[in-house]
CSV table of C-alpha atoms in Angstrom, one decimal:
chain,number,residue,atom,x,y,z
E,1,UNK,CA,0.0,0.0,0.0
E,2,UNK,CA,1.1,3.6,0.5
E,3,UNK,CA,4.7,4.1,1.5
E,4,UNK,CA,4.3,5.0,5.2
E,5,UNK,CA,7.7,6.5,5.7
E,6,UNK,CA,6.9,9.4,3.4
E,7,UNK,CA,4.1,10.4,5.9
E,8,UNK,CA,5.2,9.3,9.3
E,9,UNK,CA,8.4,8.0,11.1
E,10,UNK,CA,8.8,6.3,14.4
E,11,UNK,CA,10.3,9.4,16.0
E,12,UNK,CA,7.3,11.5,15.0
E,13,UNK,CA,5.2,12.5,18.0
E,14,UNK,CA,1.5,12.4,18.4
E,15,UNK,CA,-1.2,13.4,20.9
E,16,UNK,CA,-4.8,12.3,21.2
E,17,UNK,CA,-8.0,14.2,21.5
E,18,UNK,CA,-11.7,13.4,20.9
E,19,UNK,CA,-14.7,15.3,19.4
E,20,UNK,CA,-16.6,14.4,22.6
E,21,UNK,CA,-17.2,11.7,25.2
E,22,UNK,CA,-17.1,8.0,24.1
E,23,UNK,CA,-19.8,6.0,26.0
E,24,UNK,CA,-19.8,2.4,27.1
E,25,UNK,CA,-22.4,1.5,24.4
E,26,UNK,CA,-20.0,2.8,21.8
E,27,UNK,CA,-17.6,-0.1,22.3
E,28,UNK,CA,-20.3,-2.6,21.3
E,29,UNK,CA,-21.0,-0.6,18.2
E,30,UNK,CA,-17.3,-0.5,17.4
E,31,UNK,CA,-16.7,-4.3,17.9
E,32,UNK,CA,-19.9,-5.6,16.2
E,33,UNK,CA,-20.6,-3.1,13.5
E,34,UNK,CA,-17.4,-1.3,12.6
E,35,UNK,CA,-14.8,-4.0,13.1
E,36,UNK,CA,-16.2,-6.2,10.2
E,37,UNK,CA,-15.5,-3.2,7.9
E,38,UNK,CA,-12.0,-2.3,9.0
E,39,UNK,CA,-10.7,-5.5,10.5
E,40,UNK,CA,-9.3,-6.4,13.9
E,41,UNK,CA,-5.9,-4.6,13.6
E,42,UNK,CA,-7.5,-1.3,12.8
E,43,UNK,CA,-10.0,-1.7,15.6
E,44,UNK,CA,-7.2,-2.6,18.0
E,45,UNK,CA,-5.3,0.6,17.1
E,46,UNK,CA,-8.5,2.6,17.7
E,47,UNK,CA,-9.2,1.0,21.1
E,48,UNK,CA,-5.6,1.5,22.1
E,49,UNK,CA,-5.8,5.2,21.3
E,50,UNK,CA,-9.1,5.4,23.3
E,51,UNK,CA,-7.4,3.8,26.3
E,52,UNK,CA,-4.4,6.0,26.1
E,53,UNK,CA,-6.5,9.1,25.9
E,54,UNK,CA,-8.4,8.1,29.1
E,55,UNK,CA,-5.2,7.7,31.0
E,56,UNK,CA,-3.8,11.0,29.8
E,57,UNK,CA,-3.8,12.5,33.4
E,58,UNK,CA,-1.4,9.8,34.5
E,59,UNK,CA,1.2,10.0,31.8
E,60,UNK,CA,2.9,12.5,29.5
E,61,UNK,CA,0.7,14.1,26.9
E,62,UNK,CA,2.6,13.2,23.8
E,63,UNK,CA,4.4,10.0,22.7
E,64,UNK,CA,6.4,8.9,19.7
E,65,UNK,CA,5.0,6.4,17.2
E,66,UNK,CA,7.8,4.1,18.4
E,67,UNK,CA,5.9,3.8,21.7
E,68,UNK,CA,2.7,2.9,19.8
E,69,UNK,CA,4.6,0.3,17.8
E,70,UNK,CA,5.8,-1.3,21.0
E,71,UNK,CA,2.4,-1.2,22.7
E,72,UNK,CA,0.5,-2.7,19.7
E,73,UNK,CA,3.3,-5.1,18.7
E,74,UNK,CA,2.9,-3.8,15.1
E,75,UNK,CA,5.2,-2.3,12.6
E,76,UNK,CA,4.7,1.3,11.4
E,77,UNK,CA,3.4,0.2,8.1
E,78,UNK,CA,0.5,-1.8,9.8
E,79,UNK,CA,-0.3,1.1,12.0
E,80,UNK,CA,-0.3,3.5,9.1
E,81,UNK,CA,-2.6,1.3,7.1
E,82,UNK,CA,-4.9,0.9,10.1
E,83,UNK,CA,-5.0,4.7,10.4
E,84,UNK,CA,-6.1,5.1,6.8
E,85,UNK,CA,-8.9,2.6,7.4
E,86,UNK,CA,-10.1,4.4,10.5
E,87,UNK,CA,-10.0,7.7,8.6
E,88,UNK,CA,-11.9,6.3,5.7
E,89,UNK,CA,-14.6,4.8,7.9
E,90,UNK,CA,-15.1,8.1,9.8
E,91,UNK,CA,-13.6,7.1,13.2
E,92,UNK,CA,-10.4,9.2,13.0
E,93,UNK,CA,-9.3,12.7,11.9
E,94,UNK,CA,-5.6,13.2,11.5
E,95,UNK,CA,-3.8,16.6,11.7
E,96,UNK,CA,-0.1,17.0,11.0
E,97,UNK,CA,2.3,19.8,11.7
E,98,UNK,CA,6.0,19.8,10.7
E,99,UNK,CA,8.4,21.0,13.3
E,100,UNK,CA,12.1,21.0,12.2
E,101,UNK,CA,13.0,17.4,11.3
E,102,UNK,CA,10.0,15.7,12.9
E,103,UNK,CA,6.3,15.8,12.5
E,104,UNK,CA,3.7,16.4,15.2
E,105,UNK,CA,0.4,14.6,14.8
E,106,UNK,CA,-2.9,15.1,16.5
E,107,UNK,CA,-5.3,12.1,16.3
E,108,UNK,CA,-8.9,13.2,16.9
E,109,UNK,CA,-11.0,10.2,17.8
E,110,UNK,CA,-14.5,10.3,16.4
E,111,UNK,CA,-17.5,8.8,18.0
E,112,UNK,CA,-19.1,5.9,16.1
E,113,UNK,CA,-22.7,6.2,14.9
E,114,UNK,CA,-25.5,5.1,17.1
E,115,UNK,CA,-27.0,1.8,16.0
E,116,UNK,CA,-30.2,3.4,14.6
E,117,UNK,CA,-28.1,5.9,12.6
E,118,UNK,CA,-25.8,3.1,11.4
E,119,UNK,CA,-28.5,0.8,10.1
E,120,UNK,CA,-30.2,3.7,8.3
E,121,UNK,CA,-27.0,5.3,7.0
E,122,UNK,CA,-27.5,4.1,3.5
E,123,UNK,CA,-23.8,3.4,3.0
E,124,UNK,CA,-22.2,1.7,6.0
E,125,UNK,CA,-25.1,-0.6,6.5
E,126,UNK,CA,-24.9,-1.7,2.9
E,127,UNK,CA,-21.2,-2.5,3.1
E,128,UNK,CA,-21.7,-4.4,6.4
E,129,UNK,CA,-24.4,-6.4,4.7
E,130,UNK,CA,-22.0,-7.3,1.8
E,131,UNK,CA,-19.2,-8.1,4.3
E,132,UNK,CA,-21.0,-10.5,6.6
E,133,UNK,CA,-24.1,-11.7,4.7
E,134,UNK,CA,-27.8,-11.6,5.4
E,135,UNK,CA,-28.0,-14.0,8.3
E,136,UNK,CA,-25.2,-12.3,10.4
E,137,UNK,CA,-26.6,-8.9,9.4
E,138,UNK,CA,-30.1,-9.7,10.6
E,139,UNK,CA,-28.7,-11.1,13.8
E,140,UNK,CA,-26.7,-7.9,14.5
E,141,UNK,CA,-29.6,-5.7,13.7
E,142,UNK,CA,-31.8,-7.7,16.2
E,143,UNK,CA,-29.1,-7.3,18.9
E,144,UNK,CA,-29.4,-3.5,18.8
E,145,UNK,CA,-33.1,-3.3,18.5
E,146,UNK,CA,-34.9,-2.0,21.6
E,147,UNK,CA,-38.6,-2.9,22.0
E,148,UNK,CA,-40.9,0.1,22.1
E,149,UNK,CA,-43.4,0.5,25.0
E,150,UNK,CA,-46.8,2.0,24.1
E,151,UNK,CA,-48.1,4.7,26.4
E,152,UNK,CA,-51.3,5.4,24.6
E,153,UNK,CA,-53.5,4.3,27.6
E,154,UNK,CA,-51.5,6.5,30.0
E,155,UNK,CA,-51.7,10.1,31.1
E,156,UNK,CA,-48.5,12.3,31.3
E,157,UNK,CA,-47.9,13.2,35.0
E,158,UNK,CA,-44.3,14.4,34.6
E,159,UNK,CA,-43.5,17.6,36.6
E,160,UNK,CA,-42.0,20.6,34.8
E,161,UNK,CA,-39.0,22.5,36.0
E,162,UNK,CA,-41.1,25.3,37.4
E,163,UNK,CA,-43.3,22.8,39.3
E,164,UNK,CA,-40.3,21.5,41.2
E,165,UNK,CA,-37.9,24.5,41.5
E,166,UNK,CA,-38.5,28.0,42.8
E,167,UNK,CA,-38.1,30.9,40.5
E,168,UNK,CA,-34.8,32.9,40.6
E,169,UNK,CA,-34.8,36.6,41.0
E,170,UNK,CA,-33.0,38.7,38.4
E,171,UNK,CA,-30.9,40.3,41.1
E,172,UNK,CA,-29.7,36.9,42.2
E,173,UNK,CA,-28.6,36.1,38.7
E,174,UNK,CA,-26.6,39.3,38.4
E,175,UNK,CA,-24.8,38.8,41.7
E,176,UNK,CA,-24.0,35.1,41.1
E,177,UNK,CA,-21.9,34.6,37.9
E,178,UNK,CA,-20.3,31.2,37.2
E,179,UNK,CA,-16.5,31.2,36.5
E,180,UNK,CA,-15.7,31.4,32.8
E,181,UNK,CA,-14.0,28.7,31.0
E,182,UNK,CA,-10.4,29.6,29.8
E,183,UNK,CA,-10.2,30.5,26.2
E,184,UNK,CA,-7.9,27.5,25.4
E,185,UNK,CA,-10.3,25.0,26.9
E,186,UNK,CA,-13.8,23.7,26.1
E,187,UNK,CA,-16.3,21.8,28.2
E,188,UNK,CA,-16.5,18.1,27.5
E,189,UNK,CA,-19.6,17.3,25.5
E,190,UNK,CA,-21.3,14.3,23.8
E,191,UNK,CA,-19.5,13.4,20.6
E,192,UNK,CA,-21.2,14.0,17.2
E,193,UNK,CA,-20.4,11.1,14.9
E,194,UNK,CA,-18.8,12.4,11.7
E,195,UNK,CA,-19.6,9.4,9.6
E,196,UNK,CA,-18.0,8.4,6.3
E,197,UNK,CA,-16.7,11.2,4.0
E,198,UNK,CA,-17.6,10.8,0.3
E,199,UNK,CA,-15.5,12.6,-2.3
E,200,UNK,CA,-17.8,15.2,-3.7
E,201,UNK,CA,-16.0,15.6,-7.1
E,202,UNK,CA,-17.4,12.2,-8.2
E,203,UNK,CA,-20.9,13.7,-8.6
E,204,UNK,CA,-21.8,16.8,-10.7
E,205,UNK,CA,-24.0,18.6,-8.2
E,206,UNK,CA,-24.1,21.8,-10.2
E,207,UNK,CA,-25.8,19.8,-13.1
E,208,UNK,CA,-28.3,18.5,-10.6
E,209,UNK,CA,-29.1,22.0,-9.3
E,210,UNK,CA,-29.4,23.4,-12.8
E,211,UNK,CA,-32.1,20.9,-13.6
E,212,UNK,CA,-34.2,21.6,-10.5
E,213,UNK,CA,-37.1,23.8,-11.4
E,214,UNK,CA,-38.3,25.9,-8.5
E,215,UNK,CA,-41.9,24.7,-9.1
E,216,UNK,CA,-40.7,21.0,-8.8
E,217,UNK,CA,-38.0,20.9,-6.2
E,218,UNK,CA,-37.2,24.2,-4.4
E,219,UNK,CA,-33.5,24.6,-4.0
E,220,UNK,CA,-33.9,25.5,-0.3
E,221,UNK,CA,-35.1,21.9,0.1
E,222,UNK,CA,-31.6,20.7,-0.6
E,223,UNK,CA,-30.4,21.0,3.0
E,224,UNK,CA,-26.9,19.9,4.1
E,225,UNK,CA,-28.4,16.6,5.4
E,226,UNK,CA,-30.1,16.1,2.0
E,227,UNK,CA,-27.0,17.0,0.2
E,228,UNK,CA,-24.9,14.4,2.1
E,229,UNK,CA,-27.6,11.8,1.4
E,230,UNK,CA,-27.5,12.6,-2.3
E,231,UNK,CA,-23.7,12.1,-2.4
E,232,UNK,CA,-23.9,8.8,-0.6
E,233,UNK,CA,-26.7,7.4,-2.7
E,234,UNK,CA,-25.1,8.6,-6.0
E,235,UNK,CA,-21.9,6.8,-5.0
E,236,UNK,CA,-23.6,3.7,-3.8
E,237,UNK,CA,-26.2,3.2,-6.6
E,238,UNK,CA,-24.3,5.0,-9.4
E,239,UNK,CA,-27.1,7.5,-10.0
E,240,UNK,CA,-26.5,10.3,-12.5
E,241,UNK,CA,-27.5,13.9,-11.7
E,242,UNK,CA,-30.4,13.6,-14.2
E,243,UNK,CA,-31.7,10.4,-12.6
E,244,UNK,CA,-31.2,11.9,-9.1
E,245,UNK,CA,-33.5,14.8,-10.1
E,246,UNK,CA,-36.4,12.4,-10.7
E,247,UNK,CA,-35.7,10.6,-7.4
E,248,UNK,CA,-35.7,13.9,-5.6
E,249,UNK,CA,-39.1,14.8,-7.0
E,250,UNK,CA,-40.5,11.5,-5.7
E,251,UNK,CA,-39.2,12.3,-2.2
E,252,UNK,CA,-40.7,15.8,-2.0
E,253,UNK,CA,-43.3,16.1,0.8
E,254,UNK,CA,-46.4,18.4,0.8
E,255,UNK,CA,-44.4,20.9,2.8
E,256,UNK,CA,-41.8,21.2,-0.1
E,257,UNK,CA,-39.1,19.4,1.9
E,258,UNK,CA,-37.1,16.3,1.0
E,259,UNK,CA,-37.7,13.3,3.2
E,260,UNK,CA,-34.3,11.6,3.5
E,261,UNK,CA,-35.9,8.2,4.4
E,262,UNK,CA,-38.2,8.4,1.4
E,263,UNK,CA,-35.2,9.5,-0.8
E,264,UNK,CA,-33.2,6.4,0.3
E,265,UNK,CA,-36.1,4.1,-0.4
E,266,UNK,CA,-36.7,5.6,-3.8
E,267,UNK,CA,-33.0,5.4,-4.7
E,268,UNK,CA,-33.0,1.7,-3.7
E,269,UNK,CA,-36.1,0.9,-5.7
E,270,UNK,CA,-34.6,2.7,-8.7
E,271,UNK,CA,-31.5,0.6,-8.5
E,272,UNK,CA,-33.4,-2.6,-8.1
E,273,UNK,CA,-35.6,-1.8,-11.1
E,274,UNK,CA,-32.6,-0.7,-13.3
E,275,UNK,CA,-30.2,-3.5,-12.4
E,276,UNK,CA,-32.4,-6.3,-11.1
E,277,UNK,CA,-30.1,-6.7,-8.1
E,278,UNK,CA,-31.1,-6.5,-4.5
E,279,UNK,CA,-28.0,-4.6,-3.3
E,280,UNK,CA,-25.3,-2.8,-5.3
E,281,UNK,CA,-21.7,-3.9,-5.5
E,282,UNK,CA,-18.8,-1.5,-6.0
E,283,UNK,CA,-17.2,-3.9,-8.5
E,284,UNK,CA,-20.0,-3.2,-10.9
E,285,UNK,CA,-19.3,0.5,-11.1
E,286,UNK,CA,-17.7,2.1,-14.3
E,287,UNK,CA,-15.4,5.0,-14.7
E,288,UNK,CA,-17.2,8.3,-13.6
E,289,UNK,CA,-18.3,10.3,-16.6
E,290,UNK,CA,-16.2,13.4,-15.7
E,291,UNK,CA,-13.1,11.3,-15.6
E,292,UNK,CA,-13.6,9.7,-19.0
E,293,UNK,CA,-11.5,10.7,-22.0
E,294,UNK,CA,-13.8,9.5,-24.8
E,295,UNK,CA,-17.2,11.0,-23.9
E,296,UNK,CA,-18.0,12.8,-27.1
E,297,UNK,CA,-15.5,11.6,-29.7
E,298,UNK,CA,-15.0,7.9,-30.6
E,299,UNK,CA,-11.5,6.3,-30.1
E,300,UNK,CA,-9.3,5.9,-33.1
E,301,UNK,CA,-6.0,4.1,-32.3
E,302,UNK,CA,-5.8,0.6,-30.7
E,303,UNK,CA,-4.6,2.2,-27.5
E,304,UNK,CA,-7.4,4.6,-27.5
E,305,UNK,CA,-9.9,1.8,-28.0
E,306,UNK,CA,-8.4,0.0,-25.0
E,307,UNK,CA,-8.6,3.1,-22.9
E,308,UNK,CA,-12.2,3.5,-23.9
E,309,UNK,CA,-13.0,-0.1,-23.1
E,310,UNK,CA,-11.5,0.2,-19.6
E,311,UNK,CA,-13.5,3.4,-19.1
E,312,UNK,CA,-16.9,2.0,-19.9
E,313,UNK,CA,-16.4,-1.5,-18.3
E,314,UNK,CA,-16.7,-2.4,-14.7
E,315,UNK,CA,-14.0,-4.4,-12.8
E,316,UNK,CA,-16.5,-7.2,-12.6
E,317,UNK,CA,-16.7,-7.3,-16.4
E,318,UNK,CA,-12.9,-7.0,-16.7
E,319,UNK,CA,-12.5,-10.1,-14.5
E,320,UNK,CA,-15.1,-12.0,-16.3
E,321,UNK,CA,-13.6,-11.2,-19.7
E,322,UNK,CA,-10.2,-12.2,-18.5
E,323,UNK,CA,-11.4,-15.6,-17.3
E,324,UNK,CA,-13.1,-16.3,-20.7
E,325,UNK,CA,-16.6,-15.6,-19.5
E,326,UNK,CA,-16.5,-17.5,-16.2
E,327,UNK,CA,-17.8,-15.9,-13.0
E,328,UNK,CA,-14.9,-14.3,-11.0
E,329,UNK,CA,-14.1,-15.9,-7.7
E,330,UNK,CA,-15.6,-14.4,-4.5
E,331,UNK,CA,-12.1,-13.8,-3.1
E,332,UNK,CA,-11.1,-11.7,-6.2
E,333,UNK,CA,-14.3,-9.7,-6.1
E,334,UNK,CA,-13.9,-9.0,-2.4
E,335,UNK,CA,-10.3,-7.9,-2.8
E,336,UNK,CA,-11.2,-5.6,-5.7
E,337,UNK,CA,-14.1,-4.2,-3.8
E,338,UNK,CA,-11.9,-3.5,-0.7
E,339,UNK,CA,-9.4,-1.7,-3.0
E,340,UNK,CA,-12.1,0.5,-4.5
E,341,UNK,CA,-13.7,1.4,-1.2
E,342,UNK,CA,-10.6,1.9,0.9
E,343,UNK,CA,-8.4,3.6,-1.7
E,344,UNK,CA,-11.2,5.4,-3.5
E,345,UNK,CA,-9.8,4.6,-6.9
E,346,UNK,CA,-12.2,5.0,-9.9
E,347,UNK,CA,-13.4,1.9,-11.7
E,348,UNK,CA,-11.4,2.6,-14.8
E,349,UNK,CA,-8.1,3.0,-12.9
E,350,UNK,CA,-8.8,-0.3,-11.1
E,351,UNK,CA,-9.3,-1.9,-14.5
E,352,UNK,CA,-5.8,-0.8,-15.5
E,353,UNK,CA,-4.5,-2.1,-12.2
E,354,UNK,CA,-6.1,-5.5,-12.8
E,355,UNK,CA,-4.8,-5.6,-16.4
E,356,UNK,CA,-1.3,-4.8,-15.4
E,357,UNK,CA,-1.1,-7.2,-12.4
E,358,UNK,CA,-2.6,-10.1,-14.2
E,359,UNK,CA,-0.2,-9.8,-17.1
E,360,UNK,CA,2.7,-9.5,-14.8
E,361,UNK,CA,1.6,-12.3,-12.5
E,362,UNK,CA,0.6,-14.9,-15.0
E,363,UNK,CA,-3.2,-14.2,-14.6
E,364,UNK,CA,-3.1,-14.4,-10.8
E,365,UNK,CA,-4.1,-11.6,-8.5
E,366,UNK,CA,-1.9,-11.4,-5.5
E,367,UNK,CA,-3.7,-9.4,-2.8
E,368,UNK,CA,-0.6,-7.8,-1.2
E,369,UNK,CA,0.8,-6.8,-4.6
E,370,UNK,CA,-2.5,-5.3,-5.8
E,371,UNK,CA,-3.0,-3.4,-2.5
E,372,UNK,CA,0.5,-2.0,-2.6
E,373,UNK,CA,0.2,-0.6,-6.1
E,374,UNK,CA,-3.4,0.6,-5.4
E,375,UNK,CA,-2.1,2.6,-2.4
E,376,UNK,CA,0.6,4.1,-4.5
E,377,UNK,CA,-1.9,5.2,-7.1
E,378,UNK,CA,-4.2,6.6,-4.5
E,379,UNK,CA,-1.4,8.7,-3.0
E,380,UNK,CA,-0.6,10.0,-6.6
E,381,UNK,CA,-4.3,10.9,-7.0
E,382,UNK,CA,-4.6,8.9,-10.2
E,383,UNK,CA,-8.1,9.5,-11.6
E,384,UNK,CA,-8.0,8.6,-15.3
E,385,UNK,CA,-7.2,5.5,-17.2
E,386,UNK,CA,-4.5,7.2,-19.3
E,387,UNK,CA,-2.8,8.5,-16.0
E,388,UNK,CA,-2.9,5.0,-14.6
E,389,UNK,CA,-1.3,3.5,-17.7
E,390,UNK,CA,1.4,6.2,-17.8
E,391,UNK,CA,2.3,5.7,-14.1
E,392,UNK,CA,2.4,1.9,-14.5
E,393,UNK,CA,4.9,2.5,-17.4
E,394,UNK,CA,7.0,5.1,-15.5
E,395,UNK,CA,7.1,3.0,-12.2
E,396,UNK,CA,7.7,-0.3,-13.9
E,397,UNK,CA,11.1,-0.9,-12.3
E,398,UNK,CA,9.7,-0.1,-8.8
E,399,UNK,CA,6.7,-2.4,-9.2
E,400,UNK,CA,9.1,-5.1,-10.4
E,401,UNK,CA,11.0,-4.8,-7.1
E,402,UNK,CA,7.7,-4.9,-5.1
E,403,UNK,CA,6.8,-8.1,-6.9
E,404,UNK,CA,9.9,-9.8,-5.5
E,405,UNK,CA,9.3,-8.6,-1.9
E,406,UNK,CA,7.8,-10.7,0.8
E,407,UNK,CA,8.7,-13.6,3.0
E,408,UNK,CA,9.5,-15.8,0.0
E,409,UNK,CA,11.6,-14.3,-2.8
E,410,UNK,CA,10.7,-15.2,-6.3
E,411,UNK,CA,13.2,-17.0,-8.3
E,412,UNK,CA,15.3,-15.2,-10.9
E,413,UNK,CA,13.6,-17.2,-13.6
E,414,UNK,CA,10.2,-15.8,-12.6
E,415,UNK,CA,11.6,-12.3,-12.9
E,416,UNK,CA,13.1,-12.8,-16.3
E,417,UNK,CA,9.9,-14.2,-17.8
E,418,UNK,CA,7.6,-11.4,-16.7
E,419,UNK,CA,4.9,-10.4,-19.1
E,420,UNK,CA,4.0,-6.8,-19.8
E,421,UNK,CA,1.2,-5.2,-21.8
E,422,UNK,CA,2.1,-3.8,-25.2
E,423,UNK,CA,1.5,-0.2,-24.1
E,424,UNK,CA,4.4,-0.6,-21.6
E,425,UNK,CA,7.0,-1.5,-24.2
E,426,UNK,CA,9.9,1.0,-24.2
E,427,UNK,CA,13.1,1.4,-26.1
E,428,UNK,CA,15.1,0.4,-23.0
E,429,UNK,CA,13.1,-2.6,-22.2
E,430,UNK,CA,11.9,-5.5,-24.4
E,431,UNK,CA,10.5,-8.1,-22.0
E,432,UNK,CA,9.2,-10.3,-24.8
E,433,UNK,CA,12.7,-11.2,-25.8
E,434,UNK,CA,13.2,-13.2,-22.5
E,435,UNK,CA,10.0,-15.1,-22.8
E,436,UNK,CA,9.7,-18.7,-24.0
E,437,UNK,CA,7.7,-19.6,-27.1
E,438,UNK,CA,4.8,-20.9,-25.0
E,439,UNK,CA,4.8,-17.7,-22.9
E,440,UNK,CA,4.9,-15.5,-26.0
E,441,UNK,CA,1.9,-17.4,-27.3
E,442,UNK,CA,0.0,-17.0,-24.0
E,443,UNK,CA,0.8,-13.2,-23.9
E,444,UNK,CA,-0.4,-12.8,-27.5
E,445,UNK,CA,-3.6,-14.6,-26.7
E,446,UNK,CA,-4.2,-12.4,-23.6
E,447,UNK,CA,-3.5,-9.2,-25.5
E,448,UNK,CA,-5.7,-10.3,-28.4
E,449,UNK,CA,-8.5,-11.1,-26.0
E,450,UNK,CA,-8.2,-7.5,-24.6
E,451,UNK,CA,-8.1,-6.0,-28.1
E,452,UNK,CA,-11.3,-7.9,-29.1
E,453,UNK,CA,-12.9,-6.8,-25.8
E,454,UNK,CA,-11.9,-3.2,-26.5
E,455,UNK,CA,-13.2,-3.3,-30.1
E,456,UNK,CA,-16.5,-4.9,-29.1
E,457,UNK,CA,-17.2,-2.4,-26.2
E,458,UNK,CA,-16.2,0.5,-28.5
E,459,UNK,CA,-18.6,-0.7,-31.2
E,460,UNK,CA,-21.4,-1.2,-28.7
E,461,UNK,CA,-20.8,2.3,-27.3
E,462,UNK,CA,-20.8,3.8,-30.8
E,463,UNK,CA,-24.0,2.1,-31.7
E,464,UNK,CA,-25.7,3.3,-28.5
E,465,UNK,CA,-24.6,6.9,-29.3
E,466,UNK,CA,-26.0,6.6,-32.8
E,467,UNK,CA,-29.3,5.3,-31.5
E,468,UNK,CA,-29.5,8.0,-28.9
E,469,UNK,CA,-29.6,5.7,-25.9
């Protein structure tokens, strides 16, 4: 994944703060609802930071990351990867300040969502469902359900404040003033869950607003809460701004407000009708329209056709095509889904990653290798297919070294017979010269399969464009 040493070193110091109080019930939410999403290591890091923060009065305020490595019995790479998972899931905010040769970090712990918020979030609950399946999901939901008690046959007899306490004279208020809180301190308060942050540049919100007519959906109905829901639903169900406009209209109440619960229900029903699937999977997403190169003009060269095919295809289609039409394995799909969700890489970029790794690794997807390159591309903010292809070509030597890393080194023969896609051929490197005749044949077959795939998808796209679909 991302090279941690460029961001943090063992000598860098950190201190811990929170956005409010963490309650006892929060631990059950963390262990049962969040841990399946981020894993035991990341949750262990979070729980350790909570414990350390609670004991802050009995030890020094700051520590080095070397201290954290010793306490957790983890290396810095593992801690860094766990930190990224916690940040992505909305449990941690990280602040960094450079001071001379070392960095000073502030880790702000975020409160988890309450169970009712989590199961109605529209994003986290869907990913939890995909992670653990229906049976376990229903069981967890039942664990957090609280039976309601009807009071319809009862009369309210609760006393008010004025019934119990005497009134206070204004003169007493003026004479008795509570001490003020110092400017550099705040009162401890209940934490407000921050939730998951969705990148807003993946959805053209201005296009949506321009299509909203005041008589249909008033723009003042798009509150911050509604806007957040729109981003989440658009990401999860792959809803375009034009389709979202229709869904918003169906969620408009008689008071000209958007009911978020109805909005989620309408979005889910739209997805089920369009795709025929009960729940969405990230691996079925395609490259976002704003990150595509060939939106208006058709591709001309073979490389352009390949880029276009990778843009309009989902990683699921890519894996299916690569295996000759067979359904991809559950392990491969889960790995690709984790990469897309955690590293926030667009679908087209993930297609290039799969293409590159499978050619280099003899059609095998090695999880650690895929994750390491994905982390590098995420740090480089690769957003388009052509950028991904260029970076793969420029960093070919580095990726070759990564391929040989690990507890078991690959043999020299495996390195000499690596396969590379044709768009990575350079004047300084001709990998095909070191391949055996059988391996050359296999590579030609793989490349030919991808060319046919590119040509077919390009022709289908052109036909759809002509027919106005």
